[in-house]
Coordinates of C-alpha atoms and ligand atoms in Angstrom, one line a residue:
M288 CA 0.2 -0.3 0.5
L289 CA 2.7 2.3 0.8
I290 CA 4.5 1.5 -2.0
V291 CA 1.5 2.6 -4.5
L292 CA 1.0 5.3 -2.4
G293 CA 4.7 6.3 -3.2
A294 CA 4.6 5.6 -6.6
M295 CA 1.8 7.5 -7.1
A296 CA 3.5 10.4 -5.2
S297 CA 6.3 10.1 -7.4
I298 CA 4.5 10.3 -10.7
A299 CA 2.2 13.4 -9.4
L300 CA 4.8 15.5 -7.7
P301 CA 6.6 16.2 -11.2
I302 CA 3.3 16.8 -12.8
V303 CA 2.1 19.5 -10.7
L304 CA 5.8 20.9 -10.4
S305 CA 5.7 21.1 -14.0
I306 CA 2.5 22.7 -14.1
Q307 CA 3.8 25.1 -11.6
L308 CA 6.8 25.5 -13.6
A309 CA 4.4 26.3 -16.8
R310 CA 2.6 28.9 -14.7
T311 CA 5.9 30.8 -13.4
Q312 CA 7.3 30.5 -17.0
G313 CA 4.0 31.7 -18.6
L314 CA 4.2 34.5 -16.1
D315 CA 8.0 35.6 -16.5
E316 CA 7.7 35.3 -20.3
Q317 CA 4.7 37.7 -20.1
L318 CA 6.9 40.2 -17.5
D319 CA 9.9 39.6 -19.7
L320 CA 7.8 41.1 -22.7
A321 CA 6.1 43.9 -20.7
R322 CA 9.6 44.9 -19.9
A323 CA 11.0 45.1 -23.6
Y324 CA 7.7 47.0 -24.6
A325 CA 8.2 49.9 -21.9
E326 CA 11.8 49.9 -22.7
G327 CA 11.0 50.2 -26.6
L328 CA 8.4 53.0 -26.0
V329 CA 10.9 54.9 -23.5
Q330 CA 13.7 54.5 -26.4
R331 CA 11.0 56.0 -29.2
A332 CA 9.9 58.8 -26.8
D333 CA 13.7 59.5 -26.3
A334 CA 14.5 59.6 -29.9
A335 CA 11.3 61.8 -30.8
A336 CA 12.5 64.1 -27.9
D337 CA 16.1 64.2 -29.3
G338 CA 14.6 65.5 -32.7
I339 CA 12.7 68.5 -30.9
D340 CA 15.6 69.3 -28.9
E341 CA 17.6 69.4 -32.2
A342 CA 15.1 71.1 -34.3
V343 CA 14.7 74.0 -31.5
H344 CA 18.0 74.4 -31.5
T345 CA 18.2 74.7 -35.4
L346 CA 15.4 77.3 -35.2
A347 CA 17.1 79.2 -32.6
A348 CA 20.2 79.2 -33.9
I349 CA 18.7 81.1 -36.8
A350 CA 20.0 85.1 -36.4
D351 CA 16.7 86.7 -37.5
T352 CA 14.7 88.0 -34.5
D353 CA 11.5 87.0 -36.6
R354 CA 10.7 83.6 -35.7
C355 CA 8.8 83.4 -38.8
S356 CA 11.4 84.7 -41.3
G357 CA 12.4 83.0 -44.6
A358 CA 15.1 81.3 -43.0
H359 CA 13.1 79.8 -39.9
L360 CA 10.0 78.4 -42.6
A361 CA 12.8 77.2 -45.0
A362 CA 14.5 75.4 -41.9
M363 CA 10.8 74.2 -40.4
R364 CA 10.1 72.7 -44.0
D365 CA 14.0 71.2 -43.6
I366 CA 12.9 69.8 -40.1
L367 CA 9.9 68.2 -41.1
V368 CA 11.6 65.9 -44.0
S369 CA 14.3 65.1 -42.0
Q370 CA 11.5 63.7 -38.8
S371 CA 8.4 62.0 -40.8
H372 CA 7.0 61.9 -37.5
L373 CA 6.8 65.3 -36.7
Q374 CA 3.3 66.9 -37.9
V375 CA 3.9 70.7 -38.2
V376 CA 7.1 72.5 -37.0
G377 CA 6.2 76.1 -36.4
A378 CA 6.8 79.4 -34.4
V379 CA 4.2 79.7 -31.1
S380 CA 2.9 83.1 -29.8
G381 CA 0.7 83.0 -26.5
D382 CA -1.8 80.1 -27.2
A383 CA -1.2 79.6 -31.1
I384 CA 0.7 78.3 -33.7
V385 CA 1.4 81.6 -35.7
C386 CA 3.5 80.3 -38.8
S387 CA 4.9 76.7 -39.7
S388 CA 6.6 74.5 -42.3
L389 CA 3.1 75.1 -43.9
G390 CA 4.1 79.1 -44.1
R391 CA 2.4 81.9 -42.3
T392 CA -1.0 80.9 -41.6
E393 CA -3.8 82.4 -39.7
P394 CA -3.0 81.5 -36.0
I395 CA -3.9 78.0 -35.3
P396 CA -5.1 77.9 -31.5
I397 CA -3.4 75.1 -29.6
G398 CA -4.6 75.9 -25.8
P399 CA -2.3 76.7 -23.1
V400 CA 0.6 74.7 -21.6
S401 CA -0.6 71.8 -19.3
L402 CA 2.7 70.9 -18.2
V403 CA 6.4 72.4 -18.1
T404 CA 9.5 70.1 -17.8
S405 CA 12.2 71.4 -15.6
R406 CA 14.4 72.4 -18.6
G407 CA 11.5 74.8 -19.1
V408 CA 9.7 72.9 -22.2
G409 CA 6.3 73.1 -22.4
I410 CA 3.7 70.2 -23.6
R411 CA 0.2 70.3 -24.4
P412 CA -0.5 66.4 -24.5
S413 CA -3.6 66.8 -26.3
V414 CA -4.5 69.4 -28.9
T415 CA -6.9 69.0 -31.6
L416 CA -5.4 70.7 -35.0
P417 CA -8.3 72.7 -37.3
F418 CA -6.9 70.3 -40.1
A419 CA -7.2 67.2 -38.5
R420 CA -9.7 67.1 -35.9
D421 CA -10.6 63.7 -35.5
Q422 CA -6.5 63.0 -34.3
Q423 CA -5.0 64.1 -30.9
F424 CA -1.8 65.7 -31.1
L425 CA 0.9 66.3 -28.5
V426 CA 2.6 69.8 -28.6
V427 CA 6.1 70.4 -27.5
E428 CA 7.3 73.8 -27.2
A429 CA 10.6 75.2 -26.6
G430 CA 12.7 78.6 -27.3
G431 CA 8.9 79.9 -28.9
F432 CA 9.2 77.0 -31.3
V433 CA 6.5 73.9 -31.2
A434 CA 6.9 70.7 -32.4
V435 CA 3.3 68.7 -33.0
L436 CA 3.5 65.0 -33.3
R437 CA 0.5 63.0 -33.3
K438 CA -0.3 61.1 -30.0
E439 CA -0.5 57.5 -31.4
L440 CA 2.8 57.4 -33.6
L441 CA 4.6 57.0 -30.2
L442 CA 2.8 54.2 -29.4
D443 CA 2.2 52.6 -32.7
F444 CA 3.8 49.2 -32.4
T445 CA 2.3 46.9 -34.9
T446 CA 3.6 43.8 -33.4
V447 CA 2.0 44.6 -29.9
A448 CA -1.4 42.9 -29.1
P449 CA -3.9 45.2 -29.2
D450 CA -5.2 44.3 -25.8
V451 CA -2.2 45.3 -24.0
S452 CA -1.8 48.8 -22.9
L453 CA 1.0 51.3 -23.6
A454 CA 1.3 54.6 -21.7
L455 CA 4.1 57.4 -21.9
Y456 CA 3.8 59.9 -19.0
A457 CA 5.5 62.7 -17.2
R458 CA 7.1 61.6 -14.3
S459 CA 6.9 64.8 -12.4
T460 CA 3.2 64.9 -12.1
G461 CA 1.9 61.4 -13.5
A462 CA 0.3 62.9 -16.4
T463 CA -0.3 60.8 -19.4
L464 CA 1.7 62.1 -22.9
S465 CA 0.0 59.5 -24.6
A466 CA -1.5 56.1 -23.8
R467 CA -3.5 53.2 -25.3
G468 CA -5.7 50.6 -23.9
H469 CA -6.7 50.3 -20.3
L470 CA -4.3 52.3 -17.7
D471 CA -4.5 51.8 -13.7
E472 CA -4.0 54.5 -11.6
D473 CA -1.8 52.1 -9.4
W474 CA 0.7 51.3 -12.3
V475 CA 1.3 54.9 -12.7
K476 CA 1.6 55.7 -9.2
A477 CA 3.8 52.6 -8.1
T478 CA 6.2 54.1 -11.0
R479 CA 6.0 57.7 -10.2
N480 CA 9.8 57.1 -8.2
G481 CA 11.4 56.3 -11.6
A482 CA 12.3 53.0 -10.7
S483 CA 11.6 50.6 -13.4
L484 CA 9.6 47.3 -12.2
A485 CA 8.2 44.2 -13.7
A486 CA 5.0 42.7 -11.4
P487 CA 1.7 41.2 -11.7
M488 CA -0.7 43.8 -10.8
N489 CA -4.5 43.9 -11.1
G490 CA -4.9 41.1 -13.7
Y491 CA -1.6 42.4 -16.0
A492 CA 2.1 41.7 -16.2
V493 CA 3.2 45.2 -15.7
A494 CA 6.3 46.8 -16.2
T495 CA 7.7 50.2 -16.3
H496 CA 11.0 52.1 -17.3
A497 CA 12.2 55.5 -16.6
S498 CA 13.9 57.6 -19.7
R499 CA 17.5 58.1 -18.3
R500 CA 17.8 61.6 -20.1
Y501 CA 14.5 63.1 -20.2
E502 CA 11.5 63.4 -17.8
T503 CA 9.4 60.6 -19.1
G504 CA 8.5 57.1 -18.0
A505 CA 6.7 54.2 -19.9
I506 CA 4.4 51.9 -18.9
A507 CA 3.2 48.3 -20.5
A508 CA 0.9 46.1 -19.2
I509 CA -0.4 42.9 -20.9
P510 CA -3.4 41.1 -19.7
L511 CA -2.7 38.2 -17.3
D512 CA -4.7 35.9 -19.8
H513 CA -1.8 36.0 -22.2
A514 CA 0.4 34.4 -19.3
H515 CA -2.0 31.9 -18.7
Q516 CA -2.2 31.1 -22.6
R517 CA 1.6 30.5 -22.4
S518 CA 1.2 28.8 -19.2
V519 CA -1.0 26.2 -21.5
R520 CA 1.4 26.0 -24.0
F521 CA 4.4 25.6 -21.5
G522 CA 2.3 23.0 -20.0
M523 CA 1.4 21.2 -23.1
V524 CA 5.2 20.8 -23.3
L525 CA 6.3 20.6 -19.7
V526 CA 3.3 18.5 -18.3
P527 CA 4.2 15.6 -20.9
V528 CA 7.8 15.9 -19.9
G529 CA 7.0 16.3 -16.1
L530 CA 4.5 13.2 -16.3
L531 CA 8.0 11.1 -18.2
A532 CA 10.1 12.5 -15.3
G533 CA 7.2 11.3 -12.8
V534 CA 7.1 7.5 -14.5
C535 CA 10.7 7.4 -14.2
L536 CA 10.6 8.4 -10.6
A537 CA 8.3 6.2 -10.1
G538 CA 10.1 3.5 -11.6
A539 CA 12.9 4.6 -9.4
F540 CA 10.9 4.3 -6.2
L541 CA 9.4 0.9 -7.4
Y542 CA 13.0 -0.2 -8.2
L543 CA 14.5 1.1 -4.6
S544 CA 11.3 -0.2 -2.6
K545 CA 12.2 -3.5 -4.4
L546 CA 16.0 -3.1 -3.2
R547 CA 14.3 -2.8 0.1
L548 CA 12.4 -6.0 -0.5
R549 CA 15.3 -7.6 -1.5
P550 CA 16.7 -9.3 1.3
A551 CA 13.2 -11.2 1.2
T552 CA 13.5 -12.2 -2.3
G553 CA 17.0 -13.3 -1.6
I554 CA 15.7 -15.3 1.0
K555 CA 13.0 -16.7 -1.3
L556 CA 15.8 -17.8 -3.9
A557 CA 18.1 -19.0 -0.9
L558 CA 15.3 -21.4 -0.1
Q559 CA 15.0 -22.5 -3.7
R560 CA 18.8 -22.6 -4.3
R561 CA 18.7 -24.7 -1.4
E562 CA 21.5 -22.6 0.3
F563 CA 20.6 -23.4 3.9
F564 CA 22.1 -25.4 6.3
M565 CA 22.4 -26.6 9.9
A566 CA 25.4 -26.0 12.7
Y567 CA 24.8 -27.2 15.9
Q568 CA 26.3 -25.8 19.2
P569 CA 26.6 -28.2 21.9
V570 CA 24.8 -27.8 25.3
V571 CA 26.9 -29.0 28.1
E572 CA 26.2 -30.5 31.7
L573 CA 27.7 -28.0 34.0
A574 CA 28.6 -30.4 36.5
T575 CA 30.1 -32.7 34.0
G576 CA 31.1 -30.9 30.9
R577 CA 29.2 -33.5 29.1
W578 CA 27.6 -32.7 25.8
I579 CA 23.8 -33.4 26.5
G580 CA 22.5 -31.8 23.6
A581 CA 22.9 -29.2 20.8
E582 CA 21.2 -26.3 19.4
A583 CA 20.3 -26.5 15.5
L584 CA 21.1 -22.8 14.4
I585 CA 20.5 -21.9 10.9
R586 CA 23.4 -21.1 8.1
W587 CA 23.0 -19.5 5.0
R588 CA 25.8 -19.9 2.2
R589 CA 25.6 -17.5 -0.4
P590 CA 26.6 -18.8 -4.0
N591 CA 30.0 -16.6 -3.7
G592 CA 30.9 -18.4 -0.1
E593 CA 29.9 -15.9 2.2
I594 CA 27.9 -16.9 5.1
V595 CA 25.2 -14.7 6.1
R596 CA 24.3 -14.4 9.6
P597 CA 21.1 -15.4 11.1
D598 CA 20.4 -12.4 13.2
L599 CA 20.5 -10.6 10.2
F600 CA 18.0 -12.7 7.8
I601 CA 15.9 -14.1 10.6
P602 CA 14.4 -11.1 11.3
I603 CA 13.8 -10.5 7.7
A604 CA 12.4 -13.6 6.9
E605 CA 10.0 -13.1 10.4
E606 CA 8.5 -9.6 9.0
S607 CA 7.8 -11.1 5.6
G608 CA 6.2 -14.3 6.6
L609 CA 9.3 -16.5 5.3
I610 CA 10.2 -17.7 8.3
V611 CA 7.5 -20.5 8.7
Q612 CA 9.3 -21.6 5.2
I613 CA 12.8 -21.2 6.9
T614 CA 11.7 -23.5 10.1
Q615 CA 10.1 -26.4 7.4
R616 CA 13.6 -26.3 5.7
V617 CA 15.3 -26.5 9.4
M618 CA 13.1 -29.4 10.1
E619 CA 14.0 -31.3 6.9
L620 CA 18.0 -30.3 7.2
I621 CA 17.8 -31.7 10.6
G622 CA 15.8 -35.0 9.5
R623 CA 18.5 -35.5 7.1
D624 CA 21.2 -34.9 9.2
A625 CA 19.7 -36.5 12.3
N626 CA 18.5 -39.8 10.8
R627 CA 18.1 -41.8 13.4
L628 CA 20.4 -40.2 15.5
F629 CA 18.6 -40.9 19.0
G630 CA 18.9 -44.4 18.5
A631 CA 22.4 -44.2 18.7
F632 CA 22.4 -41.4 21.5
P633 CA 19.2 -41.7 23.4
D634 CA 20.2 -39.2 26.0
F635 CA 21.0 -36.5 23.4
H636 CA 18.8 -33.6 22.6
I637 CA 18.5 -31.4 19.7
A638 CA 17.0 -28.0 20.1
I639 CA 15.1 -26.0 17.3
N640 CA 14.5 -22.2 17.0
L641 CA 10.7 -21.8 16.4
S642 CA 9.1 -18.1 15.8
A643 CA 6.3 -16.8 16.7
A644 CA 4.5 -17.2 13.5
D645 CA 5.4 -21.1 13.6
L646 CA 3.4 -21.2 16.5
H647 CA 0.4 -20.2 14.0
D648 CA 1.4 -22.3 11.4
I649 CA -1.5 -25.7 11.6
D650 CA 1.4 -27.9 9.9
M651 CA 4.5 -27.2 12.2
P652 CA 3.3 -30.0 14.9
Q653 CA 2.4 -32.4 12.3
R654 CA 6.3 -31.9 10.5
L655 CA 7.9 -31.9 13.9
R656 CA 6.1 -35.1 14.6
R657 CA 7.5 -36.3 11.5
L658 CA 11.2 -34.9 12.5
A659 CA 10.6 -37.0 15.6
A660 CA 10.0 -40.1 13.8
K661 CA 12.8 -40.0 11.5
T662 CA 15.3 -39.2 14.0
G663 CA 13.8 -41.8 16.6
A664 CA 13.3 -39.3 18.9
Q665 CA 11.8 -40.3 22.5
N666 CA 10.5 -38.1 25.2
S667 CA 12.9 -35.0 25.7
N668 CA 15.2 -35.5 22.7
L669 CA 13.7 -32.7 20.8
I670 CA 13.5 -29.5 22.1
A671 CA 11.4 -26.6 20.9
E672 CA 12.9 -22.9 21.6
V673 CA 10.4 -20.2 21.9
T674 CA 11.3 -17.0 22.8
E675 CA 8.8 -15.0 25.2
R676 CA 7.6 -12.8 22.1
A677 CA 6.0 -16.0 21.0
F678 CA 3.9 -16.3 24.2
V679 CA 1.8 -12.9 23.5
Q680 CA -0.9 -14.5 21.8
V681 CA -0.9 -16.8 25.1
D682 CA -3.8 -19.0 24.2
R683 CA -2.3 -19.7 21.0
A684 CA 0.9 -20.5 22.7
R685 CA -0.6 -22.5 25.2
S686 CA -2.8 -24.8 22.9
V687 CA 0.3 -25.4 20.5
L688 CA 2.8 -25.9 23.0
S689 CA 1.0 -28.7 24.9
E690 CA 0.4 -30.4 21.5
L691 CA 4.1 -30.7 21.3
H692 CA 4.5 -31.5 24.6
Q693 CA 1.8 -34.7 23.7
F694 CA 4.4 -36.1 21.3
G695 CA 6.8 -35.5 23.6
V696 CA 9.0 -32.2 22.7
D697 CA 10.0 -30.3 25.8
I698 CA 9.8 -26.6 25.3
A699 CA 12.5 -24.0 26.2
I700 CA 11.9 -20.5 26.7
D701 CA 14.6 -18.6 24.6
D702 CA 16.1 -15.6 25.4
F703 CA 14.5 -15.3 28.8
G704 CA 14.4 -11.8 30.8
T705 CA 14.8 -10.1 27.2
G706 CA 11.2 -9.6 26.5
Y707 CA 7.9 -9.6 27.6
S708 CA 6.7 -12.7 30.2
S709 CA 4.1 -12.7 32.8
L710 CA 5.1 -15.3 35.3
A711 CA 1.4 -16.4 35.7
H712 CA 1.7 -17.4 31.7
L713 CA 4.7 -19.0 32.5
E714 CA 3.2 -21.5 35.2
S715 CA 0.3 -22.1 32.9
L716 CA 2.4 -22.9 29.6
K717 CA 4.0 -26.2 31.7
L718 CA 7.4 -25.3 30.0
D719 CA 10.6 -27.7 30.6
Y720 CA 13.5 -25.3 30.0
L721 CA 14.3 -21.7 30.7
K722 CA 17.2 -20.2 28.7
I723 CA 19.3 -17.6 30.5
D724 CA 20.0 -14.7 27.9
K725 CA 23.7 -14.6 27.2
S726 CA 23.3 -10.5 28.2
F727 CA 22.6 -11.6 31.8
V728 CA 25.9 -14.1 31.5
D729 CA 28.0 -11.3 30.3
S730 CA 26.6 -8.9 33.3
L731 CA 28.4 -11.3 35.9
A732 CA 32.1 -9.9 35.2
T733 CA 30.6 -6.2 35.6
E734 CA 28.7 -4.1 38.1
S735 CA 25.9 -3.0 36.2
V736 CA 22.7 -3.0 37.6
T737 CA 21.5 -6.4 35.9
R738 CA 24.5 -7.8 37.6
H739 CA 21.8 -9.3 40.0
V740 CA 19.1 -9.9 37.7
I741 CA 20.4 -13.4 37.1
D742 CA 20.0 -14.4 40.6
H743 CA 16.2 -13.6 40.3
I744 CA 16.0 -15.2 36.7
I745 CA 17.6 -18.5 38.4
E746 CA 15.4 -18.3 41.6
M747 CA 12.4 -17.9 39.3
A748 CA 13.5 -20.9 37.3
K749 CA 13.7 -23.0 40.6
S750 CA 10.4 -22.0 41.9
L751 CA 8.7 -23.2 38.2
D752 CA 10.7 -25.9 38.5
L753 CA 12.2 -25.5 35.0
K754 CA 15.9 -26.7 33.9
M755 CA 18.1 -23.7 32.9
I756 CA 20.5 -23.4 30.1
A757 CA 22.8 -20.4 30.1
E758 CA 23.6 -19.0 27.3
G759 CA 26.9 -17.5 25.5
V760 CA 29.0 -18.4 28.4
E761 CA 32.7 -17.8 27.8
T762 CA 34.8 -17.9 30.6
E763 CA 35.3 -20.4 33.2
A764 CA 34.4 -17.6 36.1
Q765 CA 31.2 -17.7 34.5
A766 CA 30.5 -21.2 34.2
Q767 CA 31.9 -21.5 37.7
F768 CA 29.0 -18.9 39.3
L769 CA 26.4 -20.8 37.0
R770 CA 27.3 -24.0 38.6
E771 CA 27.3 -23.0 42.2
H772 CA 24.3 -21.5 41.9
G773 CA 22.7 -24.7 40.6
V774 CA 22.1 -24.1 36.8
Q775 CA 22.4 -27.3 35.1
Y776 CA 23.2 -26.7 32.0
A777 CA 25.1 -24.1 29.9
Q778 CA 25.8 -23.3 26.1
G779 CA 28.7 -21.1 24.8
W780 CA 32.1 -20.5 23.4
L781 CA 33.9 -22.0 26.5
F782 CA 32.4 -25.5 25.5
G783 CA 31.9 -25.2 21.8
K784 CA 30.7 -22.9 18.8
P785 CA 28.4 -24.0 16.5
I786 CA 29.6 -26.9 14.2
A787 CA 29.0 -29.1 11.7
F788 CA 26.7 -32.3 12.1
R789 CA 29.7 -34.8 11.2
E790 CA 32.0 -33.0 13.7
L791 CA 29.1 -33.5 16.6
V792 CA 28.5 -37.2 15.8
D793 CA 32.3 -38.0 15.9
R794 CA 32.5 -36.3 19.2
L795 CA 29.4 -37.9 20.6
K796 CA 31.0 -41.2 19.6
L797 CA 33.9 -40.9 21.6
Q798 CA 32.1 -39.4 24.5
S799 CA 29.9 -42.3 24.5
L800 CA 33.2 -44.3 24.6
D801 CA 35.2 -42.5 27.1
P802 CA 33.4 -40.8 30.3
E803 CA 36.5 -38.7 31.1
L804 CA 36.3 -37.2 27.4
P805 CA 34.4 -33.9 28.3
C806 CA 37.2 -32.8 30.8
L807 CA 40.0 -33.1 28.0
T808 CA 38.3 -31.3 25.0
A809 CA 36.0 -28.7 27.0
Q810 CA 37.5 -25.7 24.8
R811 CA 37.3 -26.1 21.3
P812 CA 38.0 -23.4 18.8
Ligands
C2E1185 P1 20.0 -18.0 20.0 O1 18.6 -18.5 19.7 O2 20.0 -17.1 21.3 O3 21.1 -18.7 19.3 C1 22.6 -18.3 20.4 C2 23.1 -17.3 19.6 O4 24.3 -17.1 20.2 C3 23.9 -18.6 17.9 O5 23.9 -17.0 17.3 C4 25.0 -18.6 19.0 O6 26.1 -18.9 17.8 C5 25.5 -17.5 19.9 N1 26.4 -18.1 20.6 C6 26.4 -19.1 21.2 N2 27.4 -19.3 22.3 C7 28.1 -18.2 22.2 C8 29.0 -17.3 23.0 O7 29.7 -17.9 23.8 N3 29.4 -16.1 22.7 C9 28.6 -15.4 21.5 N4 29.2 -14.2 21.1 N5 27.7 -15.9 20.8 C10 27.3 -17.2 21.2 P2 23.5 -17.4 15.6 O8 24.0 -18.8 15.4 O9 24.2 -16.6 15.2 O10 21.8 -17.3 16.3 C11 21.5 -16.1 16.3 C12 19.9 -15.7 16.3 O11 19.6 -16.5 14.9 C13 19.5 -16.9 17.3 O12 19.8 -16.5 18.7 C14 18.3 -17.6 16.8 O13 17.6 -16.2 17.6 C15 18.0 -17.0 15.4 N6 18.1 -18.6 15.0 C16 19.6 -19.0 14.7 N7 18.9 -20.3 13.7 C17 17.5 -20.3 13.9 C18 16.5 -21.0 13.2 O14 17.0 -22.4 12.7 N8 15.3 -20.6 13.2 C19 14.7 -19.5 14.1 N9 13.9 -19.4 14.1 N10 16.0 -18.4 14.7 C20 17.3 -19.0 14.0
CA1186 CA1 17.9 -20.1 20.8
CA1187 CA1 18.7 -17.7 23.1

């Protein structure tokens, strides 16, 4: 379930990101465009202002005091030819043009100056002329001369979509000199300080740009619809890319989760390839040192010869449910190794580790019974080692263990003291052995707080009438302590490491011939 969710998230995330990316890409692109429009507008306005500047200088440089002299009129005509965007160049008197490139005319009223720049240039942003009443003109006045240009001319960008707003304004007052499309007061206000900006505002991608040489500023605003359309277009490219990335990511996720599950897959394969075998660790009688039994411990040899430790793969097998198959294999292997063993060594025992799941495997008792038959086991030749964890479902444990008891299998509680145990449960389970965990044996040599726990465990085992097997005995001092405290049996490197079945049998044969043997070979590698 988690893997499916993870894989779905792996697909969804890149798509969401690509939609998000398409969205920001769309907006970014429109802001860039608006910035370019605003800059273009300022450039054009600057060029026009440069031309007007130059014209005024030319006209002012003519020596004749009559600003409508022949020389002036000729110069005006020249200017008009060289600056085609200008409609009229003339001389002004009061609020009227008195002569122009067209010659001396009736005064043409142009109304009052509405804006004077810091350089003394007068601006009339919206003037209607008698010969072109349907148009609006921008009239720039300096030194008694005027230059007249069509307002739209500055904004006449054929490549700009018709719903894009463009405006040229005077930075000093915010008054628009020329504008087209919707113009929001907020945009003008936001740009009055002369800083260039580009941001989404009131449904538009708005950019402003200020002239460095003149007191003009420009605004370009593109409806955000454009950005959305672009986003959709970007999305058409990015979302499939995102989808592809998502599928790749999901693949990677599944691959990784498979890797995580690989140990279980590896265990399954190992079962198929028969890579498991058993080792047997002797259990000795502390009083005599005689080998009275052995614990069967599983071993996994990989095809490359590497031996995998059971405490690495048993938990994985338990988690994945494969432990039941492993236990089944363990019984098969013991059956093969110890075929008719107890006929030859009737006082010996073999202990088999069972996991919690094994107690829920309805076929397990039957298999153990077959193993008993194969090995010639009588009462107490087989021991089932069960950890406290398996006793959590105490009713189940009780019924399975009593079934095993019925056909002569003894029960040992393994790793005692490391998990959950209720004394009442232990009493009701009718156990035979208590295995004292290695950690308590280890603590004997220390001054730790657990140092005395072993005393209580021993007392408890005695009160429940359980035989004790101490685990992980490595030193003679530990063995001595255990012996003195009435622990009957022990297991550990002091007496013997887990060995191959052949070695075990060789040793048992010697032991049955020579009663003194245990003392001679107590220490094995
Ligand atoms: P366990 O049942 O407590 O087995 C005892 C472990 O302690 C064994 O490790 C044994 O080799 C190790 N041991 C014995 N004496 C000494 C000693 O003196 N010093 C030290 N340091 N270690 C000692 P092993 O064989 O690696 O097994 C580890 C665990 O794996 C076992 O702990 C048991 O829980 C599990 N296991 C092993 N074989 C099987 C199996 O066939 N079935 C199941 N269900 N679990 C198994
Ligand atoms: Ca054990
Ligand atoms: Ca143990």
